[in-house]
Amino acid sequence: MLVEDDAADAVLIVHALRQDGLGFTIKRVETTEDYVQALEHDAPDLILSDYALPSFDGYTALLIAQKKRPETPFIFVTGMLGEEAAIETLKNGATDFVLKMRLHRLGPAVHRALREARERADRKQVVEQLRQSHKQLRALSVYLQHVREEERINISRAVHDELGQALTGLKIDLSWLASRLPKSLGPLIEKTSKMSAHIDETIQTVRQISTELRPGILDHLGLVAALEWQANEFQTRSGIQCAVKSSLNGAILDEDLNTAFFRIFQETLTNVLRHAGATRVEVHLRENGENLILEVKDNGRGITPAEIANFKSIGLLGMRERAALLGGEVSITGARRKGTRVTVSIPLAGPARGNGKHQTHYANSHCRRSRRSTTWDKANSRR
């Protein structure tokens, strides 16, 4: 597109372009109305514009082009243009400028402008492809997280119900058999007693495996109770004091949020146990505006910047990814001999997750499981 009011100058410009071997079709406009209408109906590969026009100036033409066709190269072809004005046009987005008395420069300027425009378009396409790929990978990650939690629930239910009930039935049968053995068969009675104790230990192991796969307390009583339970388990197992404080006041959270915070908390405690050398862990769960904040800090050696930036650390990557899937983030800071602080911030509501229906499904599923397994839980509690 050529914005030029002088027909003779337009002929010279066209001639200069053809002399340089460029093949093109050209549309010449003179008024603002024609210029705007042409930009709205067509997408030119290049805009050449005089700087001084009777009805409007070249700077206005540049602003209109940036608004209507921001990707199109814009070159001023003008009779007179001072150095300061030339620099100002480039600062404001012009691709180049060529004086009419030096039209031999026009061909190389056009070649360069078109080449750079193609490179920008290619880069934009690559960036868009990367964005789409990242979006697809994020969607896949969300799906895999759901599948993994669903599998944990299914395996936990199978272990808890099927294996647990089978062990309970075996214990009942063994008790029935032992009660009918004559007292004179002391060795056999002693053997059945040991077998019963072994079954009790196996039942306890089954319960522990089921709980580690998916703690029922997370679905039955919510995130705060689950964090307190996990902290108590961690303290019992490691000897490291772990105190949990919450200011949620009984807030009901959806299943995705509960799972994300609980799994991140588990991974954080695992890192404390393996690397921190701490004797105390403090946990604080609170709301901050529209976000839910979990803060875990220990009094250990303190994580180093190199460890924080280590992209090979699967645990830290997993924590960050879980939060990112729900529109949140994980911040990790540490100071030498002053401990490490992990802060997880996730929006209470966001487009990345549902409206809480998953929570109802999981809670109902676990309630049904709890009713079915009452027999063997009670049998185990009597030992």
PDB file of N, CA, C and O in Angstrom, residues 162-191:
ATOM      1  N   GLU A 162     -11.578 -55.617  50.601  1.00  0.00           N
ATOM      2  CA  GLU A 162     -11.458 -57.021  50.226  1.00  0.00           C
ATOM      3  C   GLU A 162     -10.444 -57.756  51.096  1.00  0.00           C
ATOM      4  O   GLU A 162     -10.765 -58.775  51.728  1.00  0.00           O
ATOM      5  N   LEU A 163      -9.206 -57.241  51.138  1.00  0.00           N
ATOM      6  CA  LEU A 163      -8.170 -57.923  51.916  1.00  0.00           C
ATOM      7  C   LEU A 163      -8.475 -57.846  53.403  1.00  0.00           C
ATOM      8  O   LEU A 163      -8.307 -58.829  54.144  1.00  0.00           O
ATOM      9  N   GLY A 164      -8.950 -56.683  53.845  1.00  0.00           N
ATOM     10  CA  GLY A 164      -9.265 -56.526  55.263  1.00  0.00           C
ATOM     11  C   GLY A 164     -10.369 -57.452  55.720  1.00  0.00           C
ATOM     12  O   GLY A 164     -10.282 -58.087  56.773  1.00  0.00           O
ATOM     13  N   GLN A 165     -11.427 -57.537  54.924  1.00  0.00           N
ATOM     14  CA  GLN A 165     -12.535 -58.409  55.296  1.00  0.00           C
ATOM     15  C   GLN A 165     -12.137 -59.880  55.245  1.00  0.00           C
ATOM     16  O   GLN A 165     -12.587 -60.684  56.068  1.00  0.00           O
ATOM     17  N   ALA A 166     -11.279 -60.231  54.275  1.00  0.00           N
ATOM     18  CA  ALA A 166     -10.795 -61.611  54.208  1.00  0.00           C
ATOM     19  C   ALA A 166      -9.987 -61.968  55.451  1.00  0.00           C
ATOM     20  O   ALA A 166     -10.132 -63.059  56.028  1.00  0.00           O
ATOM     21  N   LEU A 167      -9.151 -61.046  55.905  1.00  0.00           N
ATOM     22  CA  LEU A 167      -8.356 -61.283  57.111  1.00  0.00           C
ATOM     23  C   LEU A 167      -9.256 -61.373  58.343  1.00  0.00           C
ATOM     24  O   LEU A 167      -9.025 -62.187  59.248  1.00  0.00           O
ATOM     25  N   THR A 168     -10.284 -60.516  58.367  1.00  0.00           N
ATOM     26  CA  THR A 168     -11.205 -60.557  59.498  1.00  0.00           C
ATOM     27  C   THR A 168     -11.947 -61.895  59.542  1.00  0.00           C
ATOM     28  O   THR A 168     -12.107 -62.510  60.607  1.00  0.00           O
ATOM     29  N   GLY A 169     -12.392 -62.362  58.378  1.00  0.00           N
ATOM     30  CA  GLY A 169     -13.043 -63.671  58.324  1.00  0.00           C
ATOM     31  C   GLY A 169     -12.119 -64.793  58.755  1.00  0.00           C
ATOM     32  O   GLY A 169     -12.532 -65.726  59.479  1.00  0.00           O
ATOM     33  N   LEU A 170     -10.850 -64.693  58.341  1.00  0.00           N
ATOM     34  CA  LEU A 170      -9.868 -65.699  58.739  1.00  0.00           C
ATOM     35  C   LEU A 170      -9.659 -65.692  60.253  1.00  0.00           C
ATOM     36  O   LEU A 170      -9.565 -66.750  60.895  1.00  0.00           O
ATOM     37  N   LYS A 171      -9.632 -64.487  60.836  1.00  0.00           N
ATOM     38  CA  LYS A 171      -9.446 -64.391  62.281  1.00  0.00           C
ATOM     39  C   LYS A 171     -10.655 -64.977  63.021  1.00  0.00           C
ATOM     40  O   LYS A 171     -10.499 -65.670  64.046  1.00  0.00           O
ATOM     41  N   ILE A 172     -11.859 -64.710  62.508  1.00  0.00           N
ATOM     42  CA  ILE A 172     -13.064 -65.255  63.144  1.00  0.00           C
ATOM     43  C   ILE A 172     -13.054 -66.787  63.094  1.00  0.00           C
ATOM     44  O   ILE A 172     -13.356 -67.471  64.083  1.00  0.00           O
ATOM     45  N   ASP A 173     -12.688 -67.327  61.918  1.00  0.00           N
ATOM     46  CA  ASP A 173     -12.625 -68.788  61.787  1.00  0.00           C
ATOM     47  C   ASP A 173     -11.571 -69.383  62.710  1.00  0.00           C
ATOM     48  O   ASP A 173     -11.787 -70.443  63.329  1.00  0.00           O
ATOM     49  N   LEU A 174     -10.432 -68.696  62.832  1.00  0.00           N
ATOM     50  CA  LEU A 174      -9.373 -69.193  63.697  1.00  0.00           C
ATOM     51  C   LEU A 174      -9.811 -69.151  65.162  1.00  0.00           C
ATOM     52  O   LEU A 174      -9.525 -70.080  65.946  1.00  0.00           O
ATOM     53  N   SER A 175     -10.519 -68.077  65.539  1.00  0.00           N
ATOM     54  CA  SER A 175     -11.019 -67.972  66.917  1.00  0.00           C
ATOM     55  C   SER A 175     -12.035 -69.081  67.202  1.00  0.00           C
ATOM     56  O   SER A 175     -12.055 -69.672  68.300  1.00  0.00           O
ATOM     57  N   TRP A 176     -12.902 -69.363  66.220  1.00  0.00           N
ATOM     58  CA  TRP A 176     -13.885 -70.442  66.376  1.00  0.00           C
ATOM     59  C   TRP A 176     -13.173 -71.787  66.564  1.00  0.00           C
ATOM     60  O   TRP A 176     -13.536 -72.583  67.424  1.00  0.00           O
ATOM     61  N   LEU A 177     -12.129 -72.004  65.751  1.00  0.00           N
ATOM     62  CA  LEU A 177     -11.387 -73.255  65.848  1.00  0.00           C
ATOM     63  C   LEU A 177     -10.662 -73.374  67.189  1.00  0.00           C
ATOM     64  O   LEU A 177     -10.694 -74.434  67.846  1.00  0.00           O
ATOM     65  N   ALA A 178     -10.050 -72.274  67.639  1.00  0.00           N
ATOM     66  CA  ALA A 178      -9.295 -72.296  68.898  1.00  0.00           C
ATOM     67  C   ALA A 178     -10.213 -72.543  70.085  1.00  0.00           C
ATOM     68  O   ALA A 178      -9.837 -73.205  71.068  1.00  0.00           O
ATOM     69  N   SER A 179     -11.446 -72.000  70.011  1.00  0.00           N
ATOM     70  CA  SER A 179     -12.375 -72.173  71.131  1.00  0.00           C
ATOM     71  C   SER A 179     -12.852 -73.616  71.279  1.00  0.00           C
ATOM     72  O   SER A 179     -13.387 -73.992  72.326  1.00  0.00           O
ATOM     73  N   ARG A 180     -12.690 -74.408  70.250  1.00  0.00           N
ATOM     74  CA  ARG A 180     -13.147 -75.800  70.291  1.00  0.00           C
ATOM     75  C   ARG A 180     -12.012 -76.808  70.490  1.00  0.00           C
ATOM     76  O   ARG A 180     -12.247 -78.013  70.497  1.00  0.00           O
ATOM     77  N   LEU A 181     -10.809 -76.300  70.647  1.00  0.00           N
ATOM     78  CA  LEU A 181      -9.677 -77.199  70.907  1.00  0.00           C
ATOM     79  C   LEU A 181      -9.677 -77.622  72.384  1.00  0.00           C
ATOM     80  O   LEU A 181      -9.903 -76.778  73.267  1.00  0.00           O
ATOM     81  N   PRO A 182      -9.446 -78.879  72.659  1.00  0.00           N
ATOM     82  CA  PRO A 182      -9.346 -79.319  74.069  1.00  0.00           C
ATOM     83  C   PRO A 182      -8.189 -78.615  74.763  1.00  0.00           C
ATOM     84  O   PRO A 182      -7.142 -78.338  74.164  1.00  0.00           O
ATOM     85  N   LYS A 183      -8.394 -78.299  76.059  1.00  0.00           N
ATOM     86  CA  LYS A 183      -7.348 -77.600  76.803  1.00  0.00           C
ATOM     87  C   LYS A 183      -6.088 -78.437  76.942  1.00  0.00           C
ATOM     88  O   LYS A 183      -4.998 -77.914  77.225  1.00  0.00           O
ATOM     89  N   SER A 184      -6.207 -79.720  76.720  1.00  0.00           N
ATOM     90  CA  SER A 184      -5.022 -80.583  76.822  1.00  0.00           C
ATOM     91  C   SER A 184      -4.071 -80.381  75.647  1.00  0.00           C
ATOM     92  O   SER A 184      -2.892 -80.751  75.726  1.00  0.00           O
ATOM     93  N   LEU A 185      -4.570 -79.785  74.552  1.00  0.00           N
ATOM     94  CA  LEU A 185      -3.710 -79.535  73.386  1.00  0.00           C
ATOM     95  C   LEU A 185      -3.075 -78.155  73.488  1.00  0.00           C
ATOM     96  O   LEU A 185      -3.323 -77.245  72.692  1.00  0.00           O
ATOM     97  N   GLY A 186      -2.258 -78.003  74.502  1.00  0.00           N
ATOM     98  CA  GLY A 186      -1.625 -76.704  74.773  1.00  0.00           C
ATOM     99  C   GLY A 186      -0.831 -76.144  73.617  1.00  0.00           C
ATOM    100  O   GLY A 186      -0.963 -74.952  73.267  1.00  0.00           O
ATOM    101  N   PRO A 187       0.042 -76.938  72.968  1.00  0.00           N
ATOM    102  CA  PRO A 187       0.836 -76.411  71.845  1.00  0.00           C
ATOM    103  C   PRO A 187      -0.036 -75.872  70.702  1.00  0.00           C
ATOM    104  O   PRO A 187       0.286 -74.846  70.106  1.00  0.00           O
ATOM    105  N   LEU A 188      -1.150 -76.577  70.403  1.00  0.00           N
ATOM    106  CA  LEU A 188      -2.023 -76.108  69.324  1.00  0.00           C
ATOM    107  C   LEU A 188      -2.720 -74.799  69.685  1.00  0.00           C
ATOM    108  O   LEU A 188      -2.866 -73.898  68.855  1.00  0.00           O
ATOM    109  N   ILE A 189      -3.147 -74.700  70.962  1.00  0.00           N
ATOM    110  CA  ILE A 189      -3.786 -73.458  71.421  1.00  0.00           C
ATOM    111  C   ILE A 189      -2.801 -72.293  71.344  1.00  0.00           C
ATOM    112  O   ILE A 189      -3.143 -71.185  70.927  1.00  0.00           O
ATOM    113  N   GLU A 190      -1.556 -72.564  71.772  1.00  0.00           N
ATOM    114  CA  GLU A 190      -0.526 -71.515  71.706  1.00  0.00           C
ATOM    115  C   GLU A 190      -0.265 -71.096  70.256  1.00  0.00           C
ATOM    116  O   GLU A 190      -0.087 -69.913  69.955  1.00  0.00           O
ATOM    117  N   LYS A 191      -0.265 -72.093  69.333  1.00  0.00           N
ATOM    118  CA  LYS A 191      -0.037 -71.795  67.920  1.00  0.00           C
ATOM    119  C   LYS A 191      -1.167 -70.948  67.347  1.00  0.00           C
ATOM    120  O   LYS A 191      -0.921 -69.982  66.599  1.00  0.00           O
TER     121      LYS A 191
END
